[in-house]
Coordinates of C-alpha atoms and ligand atoms in Angstrom, one line a residue:
M1 CA 104.8 140.9 151.3
T2 CA 108.3 139.5 151.3
S3 CA 109.2 136.8 153.7
S4 CA 110.3 138.0 157.1
S5 CA 113.2 136.9 159.2
L6 CA 110.6 136.8 162.1
A7 CA 108.4 134.2 160.3
V8 CA 108.3 131.2 162.5
C9 CA 105.3 129.1 161.4
P10 CA 106.4 125.7 160.1
K11 CA 106.3 125.2 156.3
G12 CA 102.8 124.0 155.4
T13 CA 100.9 126.2 157.9
K14 CA 97.8 127.6 156.2
L15 CA 95.6 130.5 157.4
Y16 CA 92.1 130.7 156.1
Q17 CA 89.7 133.7 156.6
V18 CA 86.0 133.1 156.4
S19 CA 82.9 135.0 157.6
S20 CA 79.8 134.0 159.6
G21 CA 77.5 135.8 157.3
T22 CA 77.0 139.6 157.5
L23 CA 75.7 142.1 160.0
K24 CA 74.0 145.3 159.0
L25 CA 74.5 148.1 161.5
N26 CA 74.9 151.8 162.3
K27 CA 78.6 152.5 161.6
A28 CA 78.8 154.5 164.8
W29 CA 78.9 151.2 166.7
L30 CA 82.3 150.8 165.2
T31 CA 83.6 154.4 165.1
A32 CA 82.1 156.2 168.1
M33 CA 80.2 159.4 167.0
R34 CA 81.6 159.2 163.5
D35 CA 79.2 158.6 160.6
F36 CA 76.3 158.2 163.0
G37 CA 73.3 156.8 161.3
K38 CA 75.2 155.5 158.3
M39 CA 74.2 151.8 157.8
I40 CA 76.9 149.4 156.6
D41 CA 77.1 145.7 155.9
I42 CA 80.0 144.1 157.7
P43 CA 81.6 140.6 157.7
V44 CA 82.0 138.6 160.9
A45 CA 85.5 137.3 160.5
M46 CA 86.6 133.8 161.6
Y47 CA 89.9 132.1 161.0
M48 CA 91.1 128.5 160.6
I49 CA 94.8 127.7 160.9
E50 CA 96.2 124.4 159.7
H51 CA 99.4 123.8 161.7
P52 CA 101.3 120.5 161.8
N53 CA 100.3 120.2 165.5
G54 CA 96.6 120.5 164.8
L55 CA 93.7 122.5 163.4
V56 CA 93.1 125.8 165.2
I57 CA 90.1 128.2 165.0
F58 CA 90.1 131.8 166.1
D59 CA 86.5 133.0 166.7
T60 CA 83.4 131.0 165.9
G61 CA 80.9 133.6 164.6
V62 CA 77.2 133.4 165.4
N63 CA 75.2 130.5 166.7
P64 CA 73.5 128.1 164.2
E65 CA 70.1 129.2 165.6
V66 CA 70.7 132.6 164.0
A67 CA 71.0 131.1 160.5
Q68 CA 68.3 131.2 157.9
P69 CA 65.4 130.3 157.8
N70 CA 65.2 131.0 161.6
D71 CA 64.1 134.5 162.8
P72 CA 67.2 135.8 164.6
H73 CA 64.9 137.6 167.1
N74 CA 64.0 134.2 168.5
Y75 CA 67.6 133.6 169.6
W76 CA 69.1 137.1 170.0
G77 CA 66.0 139.1 171.1
G78 CA 66.3 142.8 170.5
V79 CA 70.0 142.7 169.6
A80 CA 68.8 141.4 166.2
D81 CA 67.3 144.9 165.6
A82 CA 70.7 146.6 166.2
F83 CA 72.9 144.2 164.2
F84 CA 70.5 142.7 161.6
P85 CA 72.3 139.3 160.9
T86 CA 72.1 137.6 157.6
V87 CA 73.7 134.2 157.7
T88 CA 73.1 130.8 156.0
R89 CA 73.7 127.5 157.8
E90 CA 76.6 126.9 155.3
E91 CA 78.4 129.9 156.7
I92 CA 78.4 128.6 160.3
I93 CA 81.9 127.6 161.5
D94 CA 81.4 123.8 161.5
K95 CA 80.4 123.9 157.8
Q96 CA 83.4 126.2 157.1
V97 CA 85.7 123.6 158.7
E98 CA 84.2 120.9 156.4
K99 CA 84.7 123.1 153.3
I100 CA 88.5 123.0 153.9
G101 CA 88.4 119.2 154.3
H102 CA 88.1 118.7 158.0
K103 CA 85.5 117.7 160.6
A104 CA 84.5 119.7 163.6
E105 CA 85.5 116.9 166.0
H106 CA 89.1 117.2 164.6
V107 CA 89.5 120.8 165.7
K108 CA 92.2 120.8 168.4
Y109 CA 92.1 124.4 169.7
V110 CA 89.5 127.1 169.6
I111 CA 90.7 130.6 170.6
Y112 CA 88.2 133.3 171.4
S113 CA 88.7 137.1 171.0
H114 CA 85.9 137.5 173.5
F115 CA 82.5 136.0 174.3
H116 CA 80.1 138.4 172.5
L117 CA 77.4 136.8 170.4
D118 CA 79.1 137.2 167.0
H119 CA 82.4 135.5 168.2
V120 CA 81.5 132.7 170.6
G121 CA 78.2 131.5 168.9
G122 CA 79.8 128.3 167.6
I123 CA 81.5 127.1 170.8
E124 CA 79.2 124.2 171.5
L125 CA 80.0 122.8 168.0
F126 CA 83.4 121.8 169.4
P127 CA 83.0 119.8 172.6
N128 CA 86.2 117.8 172.0
A129 CA 88.5 120.8 171.5
T130 CA 90.6 122.8 174.0
H131 CA 89.1 126.3 174.3
I132 CA 91.4 129.2 174.9
A133 CA 90.2 132.5 176.5
Q134 CA 91.3 135.0 179.1
K135 CA 90.2 134.0 182.6
E136 CA 88.8 137.5 182.9
E137 CA 86.6 137.0 179.8
L138 CA 85.2 133.7 181.1
K139 CA 84.2 135.4 184.3
T140 CA 82.7 138.4 182.5
A141 CA 80.8 136.1 180.1
W142 CA 79.1 134.1 182.8
W143 CA 78.3 137.2 184.9
P144 CA 78.5 140.4 182.7
E145 CA 77.8 143.9 184.0
P146 CA 74.1 144.5 183.6
W147 CA 74.6 147.0 180.7
Q148 CA 76.8 144.4 178.8
R149 CA 74.2 141.6 179.1
P150 CA 72.5 141.8 175.6
A151 CA 75.8 141.1 173.9
F152 CA 76.7 138.0 176.1
V153 CA 74.0 135.5 175.0
Q154 CA 74.1 132.9 177.8
K155 CA 72.5 130.2 175.5
D156 CA 75.7 130.3 173.4
F157 CA 77.8 128.7 176.1
D158 CA 75.4 127.3 178.7
D159 CA 76.4 123.8 177.8
A160 CA 80.1 124.6 177.5
R161 CA 80.7 125.1 181.2
N162 CA 82.6 121.7 181.5
F163 CA 84.6 122.0 178.3
N164 CA 88.3 121.9 178.6
Y165 CA 89.7 125.4 178.9
N166 CA 93.1 127.0 178.9
Q167 CA 92.2 130.1 180.9
L168 CA 94.9 132.6 180.2
E169 CA 96.0 135.6 182.3
G170 CA 98.0 137.4 179.6
D171 CA 99.9 136.3 176.5
W172 CA 100.5 132.7 175.3
D173 CA 102.5 131.1 172.5
L174 CA 100.1 128.3 171.5
F175 CA 102.6 125.7 170.2
G176 CA 105.8 127.2 171.7
D177 CA 107.2 127.9 168.2
G178 CA 106.1 131.5 167.9
C179 CA 103.7 130.7 165.0
I180 CA 100.4 131.5 166.8
T181 CA 100.7 133.9 169.6
I182 CA 97.7 135.1 171.7
M183 CA 98.0 138.6 173.0
S184 CA 95.9 140.1 175.8
T185 CA 94.1 143.2 174.3
P186 CA 91.4 144.3 176.9
G187 CA 89.1 147.3 176.4
H188 CA 86.3 146.1 174.1
T189 CA 85.6 143.6 176.8
Q190 CA 87.3 142.9 180.1
G191 CA 89.2 139.9 178.8
H192 CA 89.6 140.5 175.1
E193 CA 92.5 138.9 173.3
S194 CA 93.9 139.0 169.7
V195 CA 96.1 136.6 167.7
I196 CA 99.4 137.1 165.9
V197 CA 100.2 134.6 163.1
R198 CA 103.8 134.7 161.7
L199 CA 103.6 133.0 158.3
P200 CA 106.6 132.0 156.2
K201 CA 105.5 133.7 153.0
T202 CA 102.8 136.2 154.1
G203 CA 104.8 137.5 157.1
T204 CA 103.2 138.7 160.3
V205 CA 99.4 139.0 160.5
V206 CA 97.7 140.5 163.5
L207 CA 94.1 139.3 163.8
T208 CA 92.5 142.0 165.9
G209 CA 89.2 140.5 166.9
D210 CA 87.0 143.3 168.1
A211 CA 89.9 145.3 169.6
A212 CA 89.9 147.2 166.3
Y213 CA 87.0 146.8 163.9
L214 CA 88.2 149.0 161.1
P215 CA 91.4 150.8 159.9
E216 CA 89.9 154.0 161.3
N217 CA 90.3 152.7 164.8
L218 CA 94.1 152.6 164.3
Q219 CA 93.9 156.2 163.1
G220 CA 92.3 157.4 166.3
A221 CA 88.6 156.7 166.1
L222 CA 87.4 155.2 169.4
P223 CA 85.6 151.9 168.8
G224 CA 81.9 152.5 169.5
I225 CA 81.3 149.5 171.8
V226 CA 83.8 149.5 174.6
W227 CA 83.9 148.4 178.2
N228 CA 86.9 150.6 178.9
P229 CA 88.0 153.3 176.4
E230 CA 91.5 153.9 177.8
K231 CA 92.4 150.2 177.7
A232 CA 90.8 149.9 174.3
M233 CA 93.0 152.6 172.8
D234 CA 96.1 151.1 174.6
S235 CA 95.4 147.8 173.0
I236 CA 95.1 149.4 169.6
E237 CA 98.6 150.9 170.1
K238 CA 100.0 147.4 170.5
F239 CA 98.7 146.5 167.0
K240 CA 100.7 149.4 165.6
W241 CA 103.9 148.5 167.4
I242 CA 103.8 144.9 166.0
R243 CA 102.8 146.1 162.5
D244 CA 105.7 148.5 162.5
R245 CA 108.3 146.2 164.2
E246 CA 107.6 143.3 161.8
N247 CA 106.4 145.0 158.7
G248 CA 103.2 143.2 159.4
Q249 CA 99.5 143.3 158.3
V250 CA 96.6 144.1 160.6
W251 CA 93.5 142.2 159.8
F252 CA 90.2 143.6 161.1
S253 CA 87.2 141.7 162.4
H254 CA 84.5 143.7 160.7
D255 CA 86.0 145.6 157.8
P256 CA 84.1 144.9 154.6
E257 CA 86.6 146.5 152.2
Q258 CA 89.5 144.5 153.6
Y259 CA 87.5 141.3 153.8
N260 CA 86.4 141.5 150.2
A261 CA 89.9 142.2 149.0
H262 CA 91.3 139.1 150.8
K263 CA 91.6 135.5 149.7
H264 CA 89.0 133.0 151.0
P265 CA 88.7 129.2 150.8
P266 CA 89.7 127.3 148.9
E267 CA 92.5 129.9 148.8
F268 CA 94.6 130.5 151.9
Y269 CA 97.6 132.4 153.2
E270 CA 100.9 130.6 153.8
Ligands
ZN301 ZN1 82.2 141.5 166.7

């Protein structure tokens, strides 16, 4: 990538990509009706961004109770038989923060794509942070539709009720400098959001969260888990607009090929 005239993160901003272990699942969860029955191993992407104004996390992976040697059934129940998590305690988000030289209590902002069990699991590790989610997602998480309930594990956030939240209704420029922009991308869940990071050297990076799991979703494959399919496909269109407008990259939440090709700590993107 060449540097872009749109790049607006201050010099010294660093983007790290890590994973909260792996899940093994039927690929049709990710690409509806396509490759049904094909089992694949996928990463559970999380991001840490060092910005001069503070350390920011986007998505927190699974809860420490899911990590080995615990039996994930004890915490996730039957969902563990659909997504088969394999995660060590060292891969949980607080340990990932330590690996890049910080402490969990120093994290300033935690942004959530949504409140499903593989994205919000680490929320209670950051009681001092400001937590950023769509207001609609907070309402959904604390009272999901009955058919959505297995994926919203109440134990993940039952002690996070009184945390400090920025509850968004739409888009938000985190530091007012255009570096980290939160974009409303409903469809996967009612209040899903994605993050755009505009780095001086790497250029524009769109962090999809679960609004798109794999490149196939950008090519027309409906995501296999959706609250609202029309909104889900509209949100995917937004990724393409930004990619094309800014010659940017789209980083997927659960794409093993892309994840394995990327740099990971101690390496970073700047
Ligand atoms: Zn996910």
